[in-house]
Every structure is written in structure tokens, then in C-alpha cells.
CSV table of C-alpha atoms and ligand atoms in Angstrom, one decimal:
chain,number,residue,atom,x,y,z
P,113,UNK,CA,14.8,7.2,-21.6
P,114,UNK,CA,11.8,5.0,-22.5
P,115,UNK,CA,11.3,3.9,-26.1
P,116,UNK,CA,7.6,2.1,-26.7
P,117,UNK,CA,8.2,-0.8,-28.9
P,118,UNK,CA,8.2,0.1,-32.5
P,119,UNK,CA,5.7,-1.7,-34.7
P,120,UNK,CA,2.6,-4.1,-33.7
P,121,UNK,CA,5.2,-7.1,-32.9
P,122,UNK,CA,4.9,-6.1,-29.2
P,123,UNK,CA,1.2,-6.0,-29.1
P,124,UNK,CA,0.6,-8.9,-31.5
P,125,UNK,CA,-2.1,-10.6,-28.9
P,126,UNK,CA,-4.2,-8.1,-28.4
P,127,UNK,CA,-6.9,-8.0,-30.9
P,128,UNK,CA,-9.8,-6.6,-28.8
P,129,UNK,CA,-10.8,-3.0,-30.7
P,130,UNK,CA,-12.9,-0.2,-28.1
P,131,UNK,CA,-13.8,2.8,-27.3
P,132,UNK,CA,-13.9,4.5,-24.5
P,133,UNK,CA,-15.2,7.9,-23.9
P,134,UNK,CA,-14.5,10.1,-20.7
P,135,UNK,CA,-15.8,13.0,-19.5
P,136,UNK,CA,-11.8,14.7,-20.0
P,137,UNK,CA,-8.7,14.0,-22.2
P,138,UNK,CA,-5.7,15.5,-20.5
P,139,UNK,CA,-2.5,16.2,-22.7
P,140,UNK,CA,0.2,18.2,-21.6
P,141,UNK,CA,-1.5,21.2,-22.4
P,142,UNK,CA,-4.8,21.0,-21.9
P,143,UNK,CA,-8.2,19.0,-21.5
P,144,UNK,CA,-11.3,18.5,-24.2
P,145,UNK,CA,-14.4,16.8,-23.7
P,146,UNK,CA,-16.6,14.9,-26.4
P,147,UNK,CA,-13.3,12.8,-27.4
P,148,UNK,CA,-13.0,9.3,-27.4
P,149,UNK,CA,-10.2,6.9,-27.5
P,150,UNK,CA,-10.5,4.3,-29.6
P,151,UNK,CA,-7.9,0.6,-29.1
P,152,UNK,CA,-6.8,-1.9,-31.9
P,153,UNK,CA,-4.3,-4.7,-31.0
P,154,UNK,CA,-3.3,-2.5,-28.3
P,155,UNK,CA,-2.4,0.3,-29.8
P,156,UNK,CA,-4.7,4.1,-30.7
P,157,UNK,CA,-6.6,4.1,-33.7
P,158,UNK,CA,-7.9,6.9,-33.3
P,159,UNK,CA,-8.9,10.1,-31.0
P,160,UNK,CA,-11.7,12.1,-31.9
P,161,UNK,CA,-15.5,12.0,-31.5
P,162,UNK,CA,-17.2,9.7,-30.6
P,163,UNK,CA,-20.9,8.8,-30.2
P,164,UNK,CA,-20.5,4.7,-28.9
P,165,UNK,CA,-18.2,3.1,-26.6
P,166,UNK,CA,-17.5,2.5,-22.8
P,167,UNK,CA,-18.9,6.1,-21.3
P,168,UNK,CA,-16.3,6.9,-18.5
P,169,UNK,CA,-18.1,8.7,-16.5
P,170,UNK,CA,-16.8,11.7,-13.7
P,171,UNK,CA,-13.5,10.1,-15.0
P,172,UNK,CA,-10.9,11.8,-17.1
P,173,UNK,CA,-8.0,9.7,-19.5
P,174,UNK,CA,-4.6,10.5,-19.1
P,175,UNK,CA,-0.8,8.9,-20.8
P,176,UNK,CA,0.2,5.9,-18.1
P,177,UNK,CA,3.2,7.1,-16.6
P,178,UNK,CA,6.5,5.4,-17.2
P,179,UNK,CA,8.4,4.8,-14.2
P,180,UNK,CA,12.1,4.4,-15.9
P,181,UNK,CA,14.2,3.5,-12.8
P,182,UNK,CA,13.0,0.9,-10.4
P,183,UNK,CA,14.9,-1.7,-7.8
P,184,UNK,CA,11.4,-3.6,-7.2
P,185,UNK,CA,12.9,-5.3,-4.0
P,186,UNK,CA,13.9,-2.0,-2.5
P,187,UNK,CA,10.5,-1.7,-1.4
P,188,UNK,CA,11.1,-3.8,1.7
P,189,UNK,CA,12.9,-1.4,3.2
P,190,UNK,CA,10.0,1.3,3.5
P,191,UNK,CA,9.8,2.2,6.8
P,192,UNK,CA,12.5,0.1,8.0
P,193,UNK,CA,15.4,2.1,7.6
P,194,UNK,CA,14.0,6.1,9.2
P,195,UNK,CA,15.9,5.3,12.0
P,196,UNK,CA,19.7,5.8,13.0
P,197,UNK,CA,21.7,2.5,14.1
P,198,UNK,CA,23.4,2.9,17.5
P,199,UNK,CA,26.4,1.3,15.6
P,200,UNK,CA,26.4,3.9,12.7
P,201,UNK,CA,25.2,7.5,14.4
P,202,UNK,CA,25.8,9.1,11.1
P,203,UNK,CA,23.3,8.1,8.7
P,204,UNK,CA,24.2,8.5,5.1
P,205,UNK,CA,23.9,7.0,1.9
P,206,UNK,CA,26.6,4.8,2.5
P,207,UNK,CA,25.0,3.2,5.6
P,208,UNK,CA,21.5,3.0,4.2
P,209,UNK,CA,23.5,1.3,1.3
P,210,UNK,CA,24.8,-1.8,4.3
P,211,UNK,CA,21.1,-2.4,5.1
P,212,UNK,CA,20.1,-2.6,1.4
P,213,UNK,CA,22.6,-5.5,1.1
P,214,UNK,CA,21.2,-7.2,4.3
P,215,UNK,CA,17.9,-7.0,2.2
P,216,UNK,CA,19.4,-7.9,-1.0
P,217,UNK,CA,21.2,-11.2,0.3
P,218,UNK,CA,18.7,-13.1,1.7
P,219,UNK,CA,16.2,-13.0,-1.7
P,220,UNK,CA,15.1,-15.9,-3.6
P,221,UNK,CA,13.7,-16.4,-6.9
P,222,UNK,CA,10.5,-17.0,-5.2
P,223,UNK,CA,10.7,-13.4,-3.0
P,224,UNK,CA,11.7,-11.5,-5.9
P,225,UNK,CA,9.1,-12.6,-7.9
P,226,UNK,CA,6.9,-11.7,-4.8
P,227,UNK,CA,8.5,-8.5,-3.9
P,228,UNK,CA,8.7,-7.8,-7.5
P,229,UNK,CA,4.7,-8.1,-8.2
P,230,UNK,CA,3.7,-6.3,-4.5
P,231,UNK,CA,5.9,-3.3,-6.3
P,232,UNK,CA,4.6,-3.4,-9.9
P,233,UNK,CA,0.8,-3.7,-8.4
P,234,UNK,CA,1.6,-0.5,-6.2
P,235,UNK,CA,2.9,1.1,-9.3
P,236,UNK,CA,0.1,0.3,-11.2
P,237,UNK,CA,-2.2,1.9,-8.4
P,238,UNK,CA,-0.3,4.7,-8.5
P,239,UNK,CA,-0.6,5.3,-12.8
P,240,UNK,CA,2.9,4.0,-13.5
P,241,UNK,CA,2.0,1.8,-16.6
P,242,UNK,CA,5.3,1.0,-17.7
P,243,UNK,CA,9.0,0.3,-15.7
P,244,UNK,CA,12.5,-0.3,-16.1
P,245,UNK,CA,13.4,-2.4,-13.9
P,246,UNK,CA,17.4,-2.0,-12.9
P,247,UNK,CA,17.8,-5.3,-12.1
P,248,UNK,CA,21.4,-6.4,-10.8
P,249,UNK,CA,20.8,-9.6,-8.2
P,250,UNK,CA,21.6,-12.1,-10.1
P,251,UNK,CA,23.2,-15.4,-8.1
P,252,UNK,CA,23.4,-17.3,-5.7
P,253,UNK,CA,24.6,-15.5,-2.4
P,254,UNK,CA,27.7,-17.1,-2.5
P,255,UNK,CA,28.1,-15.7,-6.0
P,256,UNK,CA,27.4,-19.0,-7.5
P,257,UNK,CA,24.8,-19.5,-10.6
P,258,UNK,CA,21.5,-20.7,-10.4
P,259,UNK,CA,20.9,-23.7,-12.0
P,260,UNK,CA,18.7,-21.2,-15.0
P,261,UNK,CA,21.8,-18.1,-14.8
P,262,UNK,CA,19.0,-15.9,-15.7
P,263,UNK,CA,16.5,-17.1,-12.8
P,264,UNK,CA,16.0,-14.0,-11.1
P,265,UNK,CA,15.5,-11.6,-13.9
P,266,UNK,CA,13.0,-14.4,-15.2
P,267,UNK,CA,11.7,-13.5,-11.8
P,268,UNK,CA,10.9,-10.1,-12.0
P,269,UNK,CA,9.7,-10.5,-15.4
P,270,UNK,CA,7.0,-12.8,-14.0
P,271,UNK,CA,6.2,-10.8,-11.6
P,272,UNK,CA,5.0,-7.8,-14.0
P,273,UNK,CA,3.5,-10.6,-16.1
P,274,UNK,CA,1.3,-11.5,-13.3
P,275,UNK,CA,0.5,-8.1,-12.0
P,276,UNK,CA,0.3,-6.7,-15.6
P,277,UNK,CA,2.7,-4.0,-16.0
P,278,UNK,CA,5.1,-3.3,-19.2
P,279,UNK,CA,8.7,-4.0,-18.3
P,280,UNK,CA,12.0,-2.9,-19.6
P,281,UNK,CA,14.3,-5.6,-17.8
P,282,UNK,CA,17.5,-4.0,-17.6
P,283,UNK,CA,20.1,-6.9,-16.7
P,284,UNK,CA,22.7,-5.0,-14.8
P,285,UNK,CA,26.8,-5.7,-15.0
P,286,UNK,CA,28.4,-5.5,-11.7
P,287,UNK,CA,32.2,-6.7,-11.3
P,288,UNK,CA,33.7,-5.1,-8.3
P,289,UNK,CA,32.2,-4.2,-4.8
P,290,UNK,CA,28.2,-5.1,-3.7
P,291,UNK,CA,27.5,-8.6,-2.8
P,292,UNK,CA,29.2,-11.6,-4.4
P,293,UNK,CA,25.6,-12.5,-5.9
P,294,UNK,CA,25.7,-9.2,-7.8
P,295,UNK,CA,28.7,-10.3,-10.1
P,296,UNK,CA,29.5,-12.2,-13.3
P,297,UNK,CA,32.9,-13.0,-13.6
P,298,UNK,CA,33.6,-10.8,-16.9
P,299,UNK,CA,31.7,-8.8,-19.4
P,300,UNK,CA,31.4,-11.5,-21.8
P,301,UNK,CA,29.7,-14.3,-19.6
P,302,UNK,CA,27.3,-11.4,-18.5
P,303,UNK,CA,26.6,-10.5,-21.8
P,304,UNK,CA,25.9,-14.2,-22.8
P,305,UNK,CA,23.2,-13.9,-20.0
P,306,UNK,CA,21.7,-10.7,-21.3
P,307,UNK,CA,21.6,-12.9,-24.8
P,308,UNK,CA,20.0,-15.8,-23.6
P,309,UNK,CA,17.5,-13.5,-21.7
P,310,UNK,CA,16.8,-11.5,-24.5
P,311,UNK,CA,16.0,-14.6,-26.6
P,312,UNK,CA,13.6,-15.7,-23.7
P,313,UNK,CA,11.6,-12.8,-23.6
P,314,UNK,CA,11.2,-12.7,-27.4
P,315,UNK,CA,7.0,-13.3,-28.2
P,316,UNK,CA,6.5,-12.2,-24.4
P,317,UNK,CA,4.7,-9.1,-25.4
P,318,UNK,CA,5.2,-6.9,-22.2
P,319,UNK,CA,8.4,-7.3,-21.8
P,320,UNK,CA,11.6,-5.6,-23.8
P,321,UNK,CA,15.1,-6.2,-22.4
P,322,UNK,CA,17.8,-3.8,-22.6
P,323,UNK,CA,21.2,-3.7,-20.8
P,324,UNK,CA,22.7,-2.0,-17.8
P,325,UNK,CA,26.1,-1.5,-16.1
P,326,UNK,CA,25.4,-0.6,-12.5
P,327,UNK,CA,28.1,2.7,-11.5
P,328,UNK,CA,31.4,3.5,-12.5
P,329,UNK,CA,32.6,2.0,-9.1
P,330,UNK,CA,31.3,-1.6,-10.0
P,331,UNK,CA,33.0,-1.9,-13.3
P,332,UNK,CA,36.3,-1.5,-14.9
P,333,UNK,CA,36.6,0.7,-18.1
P,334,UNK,CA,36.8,-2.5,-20.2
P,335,UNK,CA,33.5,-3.5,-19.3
P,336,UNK,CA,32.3,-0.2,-20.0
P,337,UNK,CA,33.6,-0.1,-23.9
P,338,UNK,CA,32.0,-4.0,-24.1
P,339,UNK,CA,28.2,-2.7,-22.5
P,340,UNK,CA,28.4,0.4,-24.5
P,341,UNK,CA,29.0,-1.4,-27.6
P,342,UNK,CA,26.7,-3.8,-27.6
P,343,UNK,CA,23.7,-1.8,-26.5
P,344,UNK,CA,25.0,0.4,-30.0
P,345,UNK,CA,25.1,-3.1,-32.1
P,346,UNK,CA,22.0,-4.2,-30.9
P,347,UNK,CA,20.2,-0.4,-30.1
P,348,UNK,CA,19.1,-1.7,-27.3
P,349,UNK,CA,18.8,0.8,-24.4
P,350,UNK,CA,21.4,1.4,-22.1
P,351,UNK,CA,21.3,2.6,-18.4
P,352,UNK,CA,23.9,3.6,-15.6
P,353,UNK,CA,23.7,4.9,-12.3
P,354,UNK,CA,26.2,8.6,-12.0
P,355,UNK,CA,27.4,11.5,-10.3
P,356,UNK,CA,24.4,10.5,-7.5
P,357,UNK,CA,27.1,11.0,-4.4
P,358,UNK,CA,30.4,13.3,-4.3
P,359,UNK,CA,32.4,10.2,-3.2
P,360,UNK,CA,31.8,8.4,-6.0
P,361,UNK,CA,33.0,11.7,-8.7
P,362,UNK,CA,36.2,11.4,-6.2
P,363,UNK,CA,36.6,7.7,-6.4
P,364,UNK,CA,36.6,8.3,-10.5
P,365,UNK,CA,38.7,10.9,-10.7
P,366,UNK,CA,41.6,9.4,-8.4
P,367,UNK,CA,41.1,6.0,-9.9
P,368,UNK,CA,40.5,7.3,-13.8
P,369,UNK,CA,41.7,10.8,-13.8
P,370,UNK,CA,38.3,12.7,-15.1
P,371,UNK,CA,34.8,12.7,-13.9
P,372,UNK,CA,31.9,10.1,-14.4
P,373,UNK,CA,30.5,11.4,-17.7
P,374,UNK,CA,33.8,11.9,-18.9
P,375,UNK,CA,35.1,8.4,-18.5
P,376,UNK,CA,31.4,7.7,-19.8
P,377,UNK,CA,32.1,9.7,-23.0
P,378,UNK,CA,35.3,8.5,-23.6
P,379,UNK,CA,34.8,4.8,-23.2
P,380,UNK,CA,31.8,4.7,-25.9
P,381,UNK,CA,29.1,4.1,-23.4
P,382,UNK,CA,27.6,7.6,-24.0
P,383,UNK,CA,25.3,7.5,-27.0
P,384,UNK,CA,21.5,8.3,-27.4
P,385,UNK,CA,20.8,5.2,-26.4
P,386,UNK,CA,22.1,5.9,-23.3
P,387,UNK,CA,20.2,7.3,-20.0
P,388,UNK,CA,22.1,7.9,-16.8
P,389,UNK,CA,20.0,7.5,-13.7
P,390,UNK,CA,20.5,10.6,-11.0
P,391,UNK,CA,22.9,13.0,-12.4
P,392,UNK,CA,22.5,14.7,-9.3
P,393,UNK,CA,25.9,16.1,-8.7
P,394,UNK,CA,27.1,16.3,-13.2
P,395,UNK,CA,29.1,19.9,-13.5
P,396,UNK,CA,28.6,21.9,-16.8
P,397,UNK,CA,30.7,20.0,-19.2
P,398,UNK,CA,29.6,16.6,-18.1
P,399,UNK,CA,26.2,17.8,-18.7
P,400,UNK,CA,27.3,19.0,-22.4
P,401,UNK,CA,28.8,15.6,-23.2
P,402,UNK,CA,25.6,14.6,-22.4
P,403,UNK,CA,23.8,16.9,-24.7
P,404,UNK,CA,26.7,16.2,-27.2
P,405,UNK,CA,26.1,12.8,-27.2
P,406,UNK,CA,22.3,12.7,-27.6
P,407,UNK,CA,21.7,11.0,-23.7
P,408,UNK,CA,19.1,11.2,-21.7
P,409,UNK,CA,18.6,11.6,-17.7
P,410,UNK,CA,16.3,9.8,-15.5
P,411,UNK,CA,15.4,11.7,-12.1
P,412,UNK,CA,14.2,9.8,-8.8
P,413,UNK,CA,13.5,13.0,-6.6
P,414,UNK,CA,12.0,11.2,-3.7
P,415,UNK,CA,14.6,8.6,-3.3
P,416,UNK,CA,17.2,11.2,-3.8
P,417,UNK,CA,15.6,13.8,-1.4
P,418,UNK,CA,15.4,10.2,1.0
P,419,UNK,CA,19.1,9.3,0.5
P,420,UNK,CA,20.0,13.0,1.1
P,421,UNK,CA,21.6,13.2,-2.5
P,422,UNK,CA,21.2,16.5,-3.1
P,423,UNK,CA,19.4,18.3,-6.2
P,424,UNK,CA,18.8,17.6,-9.7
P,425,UNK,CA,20.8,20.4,-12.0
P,426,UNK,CA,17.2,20.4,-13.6
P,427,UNK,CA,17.4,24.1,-15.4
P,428,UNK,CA,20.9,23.0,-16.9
P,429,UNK,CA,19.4,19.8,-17.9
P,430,UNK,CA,16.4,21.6,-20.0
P,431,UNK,CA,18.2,24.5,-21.4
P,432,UNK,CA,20.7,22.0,-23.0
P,433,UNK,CA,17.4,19.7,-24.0
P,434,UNK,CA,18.4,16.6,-22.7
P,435,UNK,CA,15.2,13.8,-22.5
P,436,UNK,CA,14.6,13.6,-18.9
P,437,UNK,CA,12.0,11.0,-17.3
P,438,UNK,CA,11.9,9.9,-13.7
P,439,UNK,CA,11.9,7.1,-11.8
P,440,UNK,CA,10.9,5.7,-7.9
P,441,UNK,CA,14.6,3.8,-7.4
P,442,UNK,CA,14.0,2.6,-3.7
P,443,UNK,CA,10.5,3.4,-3.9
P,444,UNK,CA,10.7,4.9,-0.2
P,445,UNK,CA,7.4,6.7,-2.1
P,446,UNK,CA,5.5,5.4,-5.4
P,447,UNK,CA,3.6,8.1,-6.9
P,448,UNK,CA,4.7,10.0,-10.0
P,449,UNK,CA,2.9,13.2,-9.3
P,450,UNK,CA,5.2,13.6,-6.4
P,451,UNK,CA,8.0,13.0,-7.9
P,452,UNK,CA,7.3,15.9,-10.8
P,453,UNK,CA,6.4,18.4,-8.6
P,454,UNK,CA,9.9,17.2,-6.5
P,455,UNK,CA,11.8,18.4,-9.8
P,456,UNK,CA,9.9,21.9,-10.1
P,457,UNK,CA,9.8,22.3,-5.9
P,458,UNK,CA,13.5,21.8,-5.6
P,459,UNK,CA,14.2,23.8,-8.8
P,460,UNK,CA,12.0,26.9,-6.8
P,461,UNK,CA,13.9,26.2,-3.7
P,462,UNK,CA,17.4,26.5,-5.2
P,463,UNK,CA,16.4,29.8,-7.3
P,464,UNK,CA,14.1,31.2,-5.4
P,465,UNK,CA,12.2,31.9,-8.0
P,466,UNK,CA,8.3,30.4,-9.2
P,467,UNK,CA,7.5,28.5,-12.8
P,468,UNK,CA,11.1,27.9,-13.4
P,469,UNK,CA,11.4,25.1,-15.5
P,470,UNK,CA,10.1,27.0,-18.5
P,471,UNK,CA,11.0,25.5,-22.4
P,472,UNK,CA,10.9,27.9,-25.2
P,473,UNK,CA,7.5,29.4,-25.5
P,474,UNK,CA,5.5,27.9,-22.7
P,475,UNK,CA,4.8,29.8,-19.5
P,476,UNK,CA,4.4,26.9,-17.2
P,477,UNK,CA,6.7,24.1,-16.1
P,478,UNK,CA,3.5,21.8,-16.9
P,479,UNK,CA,3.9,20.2,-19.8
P,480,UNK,CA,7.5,19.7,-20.0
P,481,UNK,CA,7.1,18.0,-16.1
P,482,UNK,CA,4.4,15.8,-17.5
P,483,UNK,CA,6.1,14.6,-21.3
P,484,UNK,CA,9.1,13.5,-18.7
P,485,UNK,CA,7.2,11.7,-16.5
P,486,UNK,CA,4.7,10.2,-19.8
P,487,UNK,CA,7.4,10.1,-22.4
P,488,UNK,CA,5.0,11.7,-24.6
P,489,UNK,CA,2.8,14.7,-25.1
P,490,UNK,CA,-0.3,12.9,-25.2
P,491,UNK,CA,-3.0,10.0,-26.2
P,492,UNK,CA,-2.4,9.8,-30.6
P,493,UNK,CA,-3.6,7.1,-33.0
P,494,UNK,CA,-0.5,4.7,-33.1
P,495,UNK,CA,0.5,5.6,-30.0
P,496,UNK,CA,0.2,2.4,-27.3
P,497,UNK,CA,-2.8,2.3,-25.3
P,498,UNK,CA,-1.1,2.7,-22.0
P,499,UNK,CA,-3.6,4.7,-20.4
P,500,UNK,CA,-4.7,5.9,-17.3
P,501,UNK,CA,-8.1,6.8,-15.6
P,502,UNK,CA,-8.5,9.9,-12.9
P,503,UNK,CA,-11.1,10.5,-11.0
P,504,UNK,CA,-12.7,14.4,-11.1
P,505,UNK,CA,-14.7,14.0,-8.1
P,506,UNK,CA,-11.7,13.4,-5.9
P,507,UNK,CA,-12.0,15.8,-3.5
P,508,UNK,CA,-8.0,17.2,-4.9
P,509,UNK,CA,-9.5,17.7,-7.8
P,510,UNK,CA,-13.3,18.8,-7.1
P,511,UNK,CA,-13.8,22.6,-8.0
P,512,UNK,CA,-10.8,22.5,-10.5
P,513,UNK,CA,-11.6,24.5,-13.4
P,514,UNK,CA,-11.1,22.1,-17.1
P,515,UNK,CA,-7.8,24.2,-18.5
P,516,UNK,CA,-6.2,23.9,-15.0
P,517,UNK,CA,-6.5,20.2,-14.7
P,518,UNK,CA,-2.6,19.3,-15.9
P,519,UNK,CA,-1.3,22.0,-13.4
P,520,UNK,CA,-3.6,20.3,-10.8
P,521,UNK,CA,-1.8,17.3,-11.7
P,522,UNK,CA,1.4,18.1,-11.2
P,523,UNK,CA,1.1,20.6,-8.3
P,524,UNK,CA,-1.8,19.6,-6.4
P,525,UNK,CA,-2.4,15.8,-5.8
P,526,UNK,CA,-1.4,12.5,-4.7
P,527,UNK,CA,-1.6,9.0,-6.7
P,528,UNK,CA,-5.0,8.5,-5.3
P,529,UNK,CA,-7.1,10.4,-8.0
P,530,UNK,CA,-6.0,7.4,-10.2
P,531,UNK,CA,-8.9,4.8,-10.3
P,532,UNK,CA,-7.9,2.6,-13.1
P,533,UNK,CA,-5.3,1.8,-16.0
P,534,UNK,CA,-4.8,0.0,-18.8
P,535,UNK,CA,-1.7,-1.4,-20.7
P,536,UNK,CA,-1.9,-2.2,-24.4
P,537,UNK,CA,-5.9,-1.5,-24.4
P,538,UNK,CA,-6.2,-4.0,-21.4
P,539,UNK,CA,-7.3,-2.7,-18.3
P,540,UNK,CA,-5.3,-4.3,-15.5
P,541,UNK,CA,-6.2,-2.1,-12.5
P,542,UNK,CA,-9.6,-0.7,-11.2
R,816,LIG,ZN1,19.0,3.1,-8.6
């Protein structure tokens, strides 16, 4: 689950203060007019009336969306891969998995960084603001270290430097399995790289590193205990991919005797710093250790409708209140409205039922889609001032009345009402 950085630390260059005024402010909830937002050192000052500032005009301002699960170079394989090999007539997520690698062995520092910034300035298009980038190529393709260990994450952090994106850079722990580029030799010379990184990216004000291990199947339960506990001693954030396919919950339980989340739990790596990507496939009582634990879920609905996954437990996951967010993983698609209306769709398909994804005293699925997908409810002094712009004469949104604008949001368009964003008070796309 996203955390914004606490304090000013992470905004310390931005001293620029404005006001801009739109015809709309969305929340979750709603929309008003005659508000401003107001910017100091990239953060909200304040939202309320305003008479003088930057008139927005036909334009409405919206929370950036956070985009908390993200493989940057995936992207290459859009369009590529909608196709079944001769060699492999049954298409899965195992074999779309082989052609990943192909993809995944022949980067450089150089292509990542480009691949990386292509992605991040697509995401920004489509009013991602923020990602967490699950990053786990890390070496040479022989396995060998760069002459800088860290030179690929340094990479993708450049990239969202120069297309101006906030990062969470998620250095990822692999030991087993995947490419030989994708492993360190043990936890503790991977997690002297995810120190050296972190004190690299100290001052760089975009970027926040946190820590990763990539699936149950790529690490040993030692490793597991190590990550966990250091993402605890240093509350960082701390991510894992699980329970995405049914092979994998068999692996675990014939190699550890119990399922994903339970190995999770009972190494220490659950905590409430602690989001697990997919989740697709978690039974009841892995979903309570979640809940018991204080974890978090992130959802990537149109990767995992692409990989044929299957469906997000979604009602289980909000009736226990467990954080959710979402993410575009292989970005096979970057656009968050699609991916929020993915989690309500699928949730209607399975019950067979409408407005199903209802918290406790609200009668639309609305506002709890759009705090997972903004990590917030709204635009609030001392929030940051990671914002986006949408445009009300798009013809999706032309003839929408004001109250139903979030709805029309989530169920009725695509990325491109988005004409413009800014991160930290900065506007880095138009
Ligand atoms: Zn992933």
C-alpha cells in the first residue's frame, strides 16, 4: 500500500506557492465548484475559495493516482505476446512467463532507463502520478555484478527522474528460479544493495525506496524472516507477489506444508507494512491473517484478466477491510480507470449482482474504487500536491451531470479525459 512521505523532507525543493482554480474538485464523493487548490513546497496549503490563481478552465482537479505495482520493462511485450507459439499450443501464464525472460535478458542499463521512462511518461498520460516500481533485474546476464551492484535500479530511478514521476523503488530478492541476472547470492549481500541504494536516493526528492522479495517460489524461508525484518527495523514498505496462480499455492504447500500467506505469517514477513501483490487465488484464512496482521493488497485486474489469473476475492477483501490499491504489473494496459472498474465488473460477474463492493454506509462502490486507486479520499491541506487535471468537455464526460462525475469516473471512461498532472505542485504533463 502506498505511504506519501511524511514531513516536508521529501518536498524540500519545491518552494514555488499557487493557486489554481478549476471549474470542479472531485473527491470520492462528490464535486464542488468555486474551490481552489492552493501549493507550498509541494505540498496543499489549503482548499477553499478562492478569488486569484491559475483559472482552469472546462477542467476539473482530481488525487493523481498511484500505480503501486509496476515491472516498467514489461511494457515491451504489448502486443507481442497475443499470439500462440507453434512450439507451446497451450498458452498460459507459465509460457507468457518464457517470453518475459527472453525480454528480461537482453536489457541494459541504458534500455531500462529507456523502457523505464517510455512507461512512466505513459503512466503519467494516463493520471498515474506516483509508482512502485517492482524492480528485480539486477545483474549482469550471466548473473555477474555490474561494476555499480545497484546500476539498474539507479536506472529506473533515472528514468522517473527524467519523465517526472514519484517512485517507490522496490529492490526485489530473488534466490532460486528466473534468470541468473535476477539473483544475489544470499539475503545479506542483497540487503547490503538495498542499503547502499537507499543511501543513494537519500535528498533525491521523488524517490523513496522500500524492499521486496519477489514470490514464495524465488526465496527460501530464511530469506523471508531476513526481508521481513528489516523492512520492520527500518519501516520501510515491503511487497511480495502471492497466491496469483494455483501452481504456485501447490508448490508451497508440498515444499512448506501450508499455503502462501501462511508461510507469510509465520515467517514474520506479514506486518502492516506489508502489501501482497495479486491475491488472486488467497482462501478465507489466508485472507484473515491478512487482516490480522494489518496487510494490505494490491490488485492488477488487467494484467491478471491478460495472464488469465482468475478473480480478485474483492468482497472478502473489503468486508475484512484490508487497504487495497491497484497496480498495471505488465502494463498489457495503462489506465487506472480501467483497472477500478475491472475490480467492480468482475465482482458483478461473479455475483451476479450490481453496486457490489459497498462499505458500511455508502450505496455505491465509488468511493471505496477511487480511495484504492488514489490512496486517499481527496485533495486536503498537507496532503502532497499530486494532482491531476480532467477534461469536462471530453465527449465521455460531456452531458454528465456534477454529483455523477466520480461514478463517471470509474464506470464510464478511458485515461484520455486526463489532460495534465502535476507531482509535488509541479506540473510535469500537459
Ligand atoms: Zn508483478
Amino acid at each position: 500500500m502506498w505511504r506519501f512521505p511524511a514531513g516536508s523532507g521529501g518536498f524540500a525543493r519545491y518552494v514555488v506557492r499557487r493557486t489554481l482554480i478549476p471549474d470542479l474538485l472531485l473527491d470520492a464523493h462528490g464535486a464542488k465548484c468555486g474551490v481552489g487548490v492552493t501549493i507550498e513546497d509541494g505540498r496543499i496549503s489549503k482548499v477553499g475559495p478562492a478569488a486569484e490563481g491559475e483559472r482552469l478552465t472546462g477542467k476539473a482537479l482530481a488525487p493523481g493516482f498511484v500505480n503501486d505495482h509496476s515491472h516498467a520493462f514489461q511494457r515491451g511485450l504489448r502486443g507481442a505476446v497475443e499470439r500462440i507459439e507453434p512450439s507451446r499450443p497451450h498458452d498460459d501464464f507459465w509460457s507468457w512467463r518464457e517470453r518475459m525472460y527472453a525480454l528480461a535478458d537482453g536489457l541494459t542499463p541504458d534500455t531500462v532507463r529507456e523502457a523505464s521512462r517510455l512507461c512512466y511518461e505513459e503512466m503519467l498520460s494516463a493520471g498515474y502520478t506516483s509508482v512502485t516500481e517492482f524492480h528485480y533485474v539486477h545483474h549482469r546476464p550471466d548473473g555477474t555484478a555490474y561494476e555499480d551492484p545497484n546500476a539498474l535500479g539507479k536506472a529506473a530511478v533515472l528514468a522517473a527522474e527524467d519523465a517526472g514521476i514519484r517512485l517507490l523503488l522496490l529492490p526485489v530478492a530473488y534466490a532460486q528460479g528466473g534468470l541468473p541476472r535476477f539473483r544475489d547470492v544470499s539475503a545479506q549481500s542483497f540487503l547490503r544493495r538495498v542499503d547502499d541504494l537507499r543511501e543513494w536516493s537519500e535528498g533525491r526528492s521523488l524517490v523513496d525506496v522500500g524492499v521486496a522479495a519477489h514470490s514464495i517460489r524465488a526465496v527460501p524461508r530464511g530469506w523471508l524472516e531476513e526481508i521481513g525484518e528489516y523492512g520492520r527495523r527500518h519501516d520501510l514498505p515491503v511487497h511480495i507477489h502471492a497466491d496469483e496462480q494455483l501452481r504456485e499455492i501447490e508448490e508451497c504447500r508440498e515444499e512448506h506444508g501450508m499455503r502462501p500467506v501462511e508461510l507469510l505469517a509465520e515467517t514474520g514477513f506479514l506486518s502492516s507494512n506489508t502489501t501482497l501483490i495479486h491475491a488472486t487465488h488467497a482462501d478465507e484464512r489466508e485472507l484473515n491473517l491478512l487482516a490480522e496482521n494489518g496487510a494490505s493488497v494490491c490488485a492488477c485486474p488487467t494484467t491478471e484478466g491478460n495472464l488469465g489469473d482468475g478473480f480478485l476475492p474483492a468482497g472478502a477483501i473489503l468486508e475484512r477491510g484490508i487497504p487495497l490499491s491497484v497496480g498495471s504489473d505488465s502494463h498489457v494496459r495503462v489506465d487506472p480507470f480501467e483497472e477500478l472498474r475491472e475490480i467492480e465488473t468482475n465482482a458483478r460477474r461473479l455475483s451476479r449482482r450490481r453496486n457490489v463492493l459497498l462499505t458500511r454506509n455508502e450505496t455505491s462502490p465509488t468511493p471505496y474504487l477511487l480511495r484504492a486507486g488514489w490512496g486517499r479520499e481527496g485533495l486536503k491541506a498537507g496532503g502532497p500536491a499530486d494532482l491531476i487535471e480532467l477534461d469536462l468537455s471530453h465527449p465521455s464526460l460531456v452531458g454528465v451531470e456534477t454529483g455523477h462525475l466520480p461514478s463517471a469516473l470509474v464506470f464510464g471512461v478511458g485515461s484520455g479525459v486526463v489532460t495534465g498532472t502535476w507531482i509535488a505542485g509541479e506540473r510535469t504533463f500537459d
